Amino acid sequence: MFVPKLYICLVNKKDSILRSALALLVEKGVHNTPMSAIAKNAGTGMGTIYNYFPNKEVLINEIYAGIKEKENTIFPEFDTARPIKTQFERYYTAMVEFFIENAEFFKFMEQVQASPIITEETRKKGLETVAPVYDLLERGKEERIVKNLETEELIQFIGGSVFSYLRWYHGQVKVGASTVQNQVRMVWDGIKE
């Protein structure tokens, strides 16, 4: 397939802007990073940035959606033949490891998770990543393996534990290898019936 050279340059420029924006937003904070700083860091002009992103909110939403897409690719397929506990442990471990390996993603998501900057449409797209977990928890409740609480409440508990663990992990000089497994065990103990 022939891809015009101009198209390749445009895609690379857009990716460069997104990477530069992510680095600066993590370093300086979402509200302390002007578009001009992102342009300078990306080695481009303001006009080029505005060709891709009409404002900072659109840029932030695209970064959020991009992280959610990458997050979706690392999660293991749920093997329904395996016990619900095993499926949950695989999911939780994969999520924590993803954000350990991608500290910038975690630091960005921590800033914007409850921010009104993220649009409802972007949030809905992001929720697609956790749809299999909703299904897993529903099956767990039906089988009386998972506490019979609102699934949204269970998701908030699980997500809160992930964010809390990652804050601790990224703030420590040395964290033992067994801490992820300890965390999984504690969270499972919190949601199991």
CSV table of C-alpha atoms in Angstrom, one decimal:
chain,number,residue,atom,x,y,z
A,1,MET,CA,0.0,0.0,0.0
A,2,PHE,CA,1.4,3.4,-1.0
A,3,VAL,CA,1.3,6.0,1.9
A,4,PRO,CA,2.2,9.5,0.7
A,5,LYS,CA,5.3,11.0,2.4
A,6,LEU,CA,3.3,14.0,3.5
A,7,TYR,CA,0.8,11.8,5.4
A,8,ILE,CA,3.7,10.1,7.2
A,9,CYS,CA,5.1,13.5,8.3
A,10,LEU,CA,1.7,14.6,9.5
A,11,VAL,CA,1.2,11.5,11.6
A,12,ASN,CA,4.6,11.7,13.1
A,13,LYS,CA,4.1,15.4,13.9
A,14,LYS,CA,0.8,14.7,15.6
A,15,ASP,CA,2.4,11.9,17.6
A,16,SER,CA,5.3,14.2,18.5
A,17,ILE,CA,2.9,16.8,19.8
A,18,LEU,CA,1.0,14.1,21.8
A,19,ARG,CA,4.2,12.8,23.3
A,20,SER,CA,5.5,16.2,24.2
A,21,ALA,CA,2.2,17.2,25.7
A,22,LEU,CA,2.1,14.1,27.8
A,23,ALA,CA,5.6,14.7,29.2
A,24,LEU,CA,4.9,18.4,30.0
A,25,LEU,CA,1.4,17.7,31.4
A,26,VAL,CA,2.9,15.1,33.8
A,27,GLU,CA,5.8,17.3,34.7
A,28,LYS,CA,4.1,20.7,35.2
A,29,GLY,CA,0.5,19.7,35.6
A,30,VAL,CA,-2.5,20.0,33.4
A,31,HIS,CA,-3.4,23.5,34.5
A,32,ASN,CA,0.1,24.8,34.4
A,33,THR,CA,1.0,23.8,30.9
A,34,PRO,CA,0.1,26.2,28.2
A,35,MET,CA,-0.2,25.2,24.5
A,36,SER,CA,2.8,27.4,23.7
A,37,ALA,CA,5.0,25.3,26.0
A,38,ILE,CA,3.8,22.1,24.3
A,39,ALA,CA,4.5,23.6,20.9
A,40,LYS,CA,8.0,24.6,22.0
A,41,ASN,CA,8.7,21.2,23.5
A,42,ALA,CA,7.4,19.5,20.3
A,43,GLY,CA,9.6,21.7,18.2
A,44,THR,CA,6.6,23.1,16.2
A,45,GLY,CA,4.7,26.3,15.9
A,46,MET,CA,1.4,27.2,17.4
A,47,GLY,CA,-0.4,27.0,14.1
A,48,THR,CA,0.7,23.4,13.6
A,49,ILE,CA,-0.7,22.4,17.0
A,50,TYR,CA,-4.0,24.2,16.3
A,51,ASN,CA,-4.2,22.3,13.0
A,52,TYR,CA,-4.5,19.1,15.0
A,53,PHE,CA,-6.0,20.3,18.3
A,54,PRO,CA,-8.3,23.3,18.4
A,55,ASN,CA,-7.7,23.7,22.1
A,56,LYS,CA,-5.9,22.1,25.1
A,57,GLU,CA,-9.0,20.2,26.1
A,58,VAL,CA,-9.2,18.4,22.8
A,59,LEU,CA,-5.5,17.5,23.1
A,60,ILE,CA,-5.9,16.2,26.7
A,61,ASN,CA,-8.9,14.1,25.7
A,62,GLU,CA,-7.0,12.6,22.8
A,63,ILE,CA,-4.1,11.7,25.2
A,64,TYR,CA,-6.7,10.1,27.6
A,65,ALA,CA,-8.3,8.1,24.9
A,66,GLY,CA,-4.9,7.0,23.6
A,67,ILE,CA,-3.9,5.7,27.0
A,68,LYS,CA,-7.2,3.9,27.4
A,69,GLU,CA,-6.7,2.2,23.9
A,70,LYS,CA,-3.2,1.1,25.0
A,71,GLU,CA,-4.5,-0.1,28.3
A,72,ASN,CA,-7.1,-2.2,26.5
A,73,THR,CA,-4.5,-4.0,24.5
A,74,ILE,CA,-2.6,-5.3,27.5
A,75,PHE,CA,-5.5,-6.9,29.4
A,76,PRO,CA,-5.7,-10.6,29.2
A,77,GLU,CA,-8.7,-12.2,27.6
A,78,PHE,CA,-11.0,-13.5,30.2
A,79,ASP,CA,-11.1,-17.3,30.0
A,80,THR,CA,-14.5,-18.1,31.3
A,81,ALA,CA,-13.5,-21.7,32.0
A,82,ARG,CA,-11.1,-20.5,34.7
A,83,PRO,CA,-12.3,-19.5,38.2
A,84,ILE,CA,-13.5,-15.9,38.6
A,85,LYS,CA,-10.8,-15.3,41.2
A,86,THR,CA,-8.1,-16.4,38.7
A,87,GLN,CA,-9.6,-14.1,36.0
A,88,PHE,CA,-9.7,-11.2,38.4
A,89,GLU,CA,-6.1,-11.7,39.6
A,90,ARG,CA,-4.9,-11.8,36.0
A,91,TYR,CA,-6.8,-8.6,35.2
A,92,TYR,CA,-5.7,-6.7,38.3
A,93,THR,CA,-2.0,-7.7,37.9
A,94,ALA,CA,-2.0,-6.7,34.2
A,95,MET,CA,-3.4,-3.3,35.1
A,96,VAL,CA,-0.9,-2.6,37.8
A,97,GLU,CA,2.0,-3.8,35.8
A,98,PHE,CA,0.9,-1.7,32.8
A,99,PHE,CA,0.9,1.5,34.9
A,100,ILE,CA,4.2,0.6,36.6
A,101,GLU,CA,5.8,0.2,33.2
A,102,ASN,CA,4.1,3.4,31.9
A,103,ALA,CA,4.6,5.8,34.8
A,104,GLU,CA,3.8,8.8,32.7
A,105,PHE,CA,0.4,7.3,31.8
A,106,PHE,CA,-0.4,6.8,35.4
A,107,LYS,CA,0.7,10.3,36.5
A,108,PHE,CA,-1.4,11.8,33.7
A,109,MET,CA,-4.5,9.7,34.5
A,110,GLU,CA,-4.2,10.5,38.1
A,111,GLN,CA,-4.5,14.2,37.3
A,112,VAL,CA,-7.5,13.9,34.9
A,113,GLN,CA,-9.5,11.0,36.3
A,114,ALA,CA,-12.1,13.2,37.9
A,115,SER,CA,-11.5,16.3,35.8
A,116,PRO,CA,-14.3,18.0,33.9
A,117,ILE,CA,-11.8,18.4,31.1
A,118,ILE,CA,-12.4,14.8,30.1
A,119,THR,CA,-15.7,14.9,28.1
A,120,GLU,CA,-18.5,12.5,28.6
A,121,GLU,CA,-17.9,11.0,25.2
A,122,THR,CA,-14.2,10.3,26.0
A,123,ARG,CA,-15.1,8.8,29.3
A,124,LYS,CA,-17.6,6.4,27.7
A,125,LYS,CA,-14.9,5.3,25.2
A,126,GLY,CA,-12.6,4.8,28.2
A,127,LEU,CA,-15.2,2.7,30.0
A,128,GLU,CA,-15.1,0.2,27.1
A,129,THR,CA,-11.7,-0.9,28.5
A,130,VAL,CA,-13.3,-2.1,31.7
A,131,ALA,CA,-16.5,-3.6,30.2
A,132,PRO,CA,-15.1,-7.1,30.5
A,133,VAL,CA,-14.4,-6.5,34.2
A,134,TYR,CA,-18.0,-5.3,34.7
A,135,ASP,CA,-19.1,-8.6,33.1
A,136,LEU,CA,-16.7,-10.6,35.3
A,137,LEU,CA,-18.0,-8.9,38.5
A,138,GLU,CA,-21.6,-9.5,37.4
A,139,ARG,CA,-20.9,-13.2,36.8
A,140,GLY,CA,-19.2,-13.3,40.2
A,141,LYS,CA,-22.2,-11.8,41.9
A,142,GLU,CA,-24.6,-14.2,40.1
A,143,GLU,CA,-22.5,-17.2,41.3
A,144,ARG,CA,-22.3,-15.7,44.8
A,145,ILE,CA,-18.5,-15.4,44.6
A,146,VAL,CA,-18.4,-11.6,44.6
A,147,LYS,CA,-20.2,-9.4,47.1
A,148,ASN,CA,-23.6,-8.4,45.9
A,149,LEU,CA,-22.9,-4.7,45.7
A,150,GLU,CA,-23.5,-2.3,42.8
A,151,THR,CA,-20.9,-3.1,40.2
A,152,GLU,CA,-20.0,0.6,39.9
A,153,GLU,CA,-19.2,0.6,43.6
A,154,LEU,CA,-17.0,-2.5,43.2
A,155,ILE,CA,-15.2,-0.9,40.3
A,156,GLN,CA,-14.5,2.3,42.3
A,157,PHE,CA,-13.1,0.2,45.2
A,158,ILE,CA,-10.8,-1.8,42.8
A,159,GLY,CA,-9.8,1.4,40.9
A,160,GLY,CA,-9.1,3.2,44.1
A,161,SER,CA,-6.8,0.4,45.3
A,162,VAL,CA,-4.9,0.5,42.0
A,163,PHE,CA,-4.4,4.2,42.2
A,164,SER,CA,-3.4,4.0,45.9
A,165,TYR,CA,-0.9,1.2,45.2
A,166,LEU,CA,0.6,3.0,42.2
A,167,ARG,CA,1.1,6.2,44.2
A,168,TRP,CA,2.9,4.2,46.8
A,169,TYR,CA,4.9,2.3,44.3
A,170,HIS,CA,6.0,5.3,42.3
A,171,GLY,CA,6.9,7.2,45.5
A,172,GLN,CA,9.1,4.5,46.9
A,173,VAL,CA,12.8,3.9,46.2
A,174,LYS,CA,12.4,0.1,46.6
A,175,VAL,CA,9.2,-1.9,46.6
A,176,GLY,CA,9.4,-5.7,47.0
A,177,ALA,CA,8.3,-7.9,44.1
A,178,SER,CA,5.7,-9.6,46.2
A,179,THR,CA,3.7,-6.4,46.8
A,180,VAL,CA,1.6,-6.7,43.7
A,181,GLN,CA,0.5,-10.2,44.7
A,182,ASN,CA,-0.2,-9.0,48.3
A,183,GLN,CA,-2.3,-6.2,46.8
A,184,VAL,CA,-4.2,-8.6,44.6
A,185,ARG,CA,-4.9,-10.8,47.6
A,186,MET,CA,-6.1,-7.9,49.7
A,187,VAL,CA,-8.4,-6.5,47.0
A,188,TRP,CA,-9.8,-10.0,46.3
A,189,ASP,CA,-10.5,-10.4,50.0
A,190,GLY,CA,-12.3,-7.1,49.9
A,191,ILE,CA,-14.7,-8.0,47.1
A,192,LYS,CA,-15.3,-11.7,47.5
A,193,GLU,CA,-18.5,-12.9,49.1
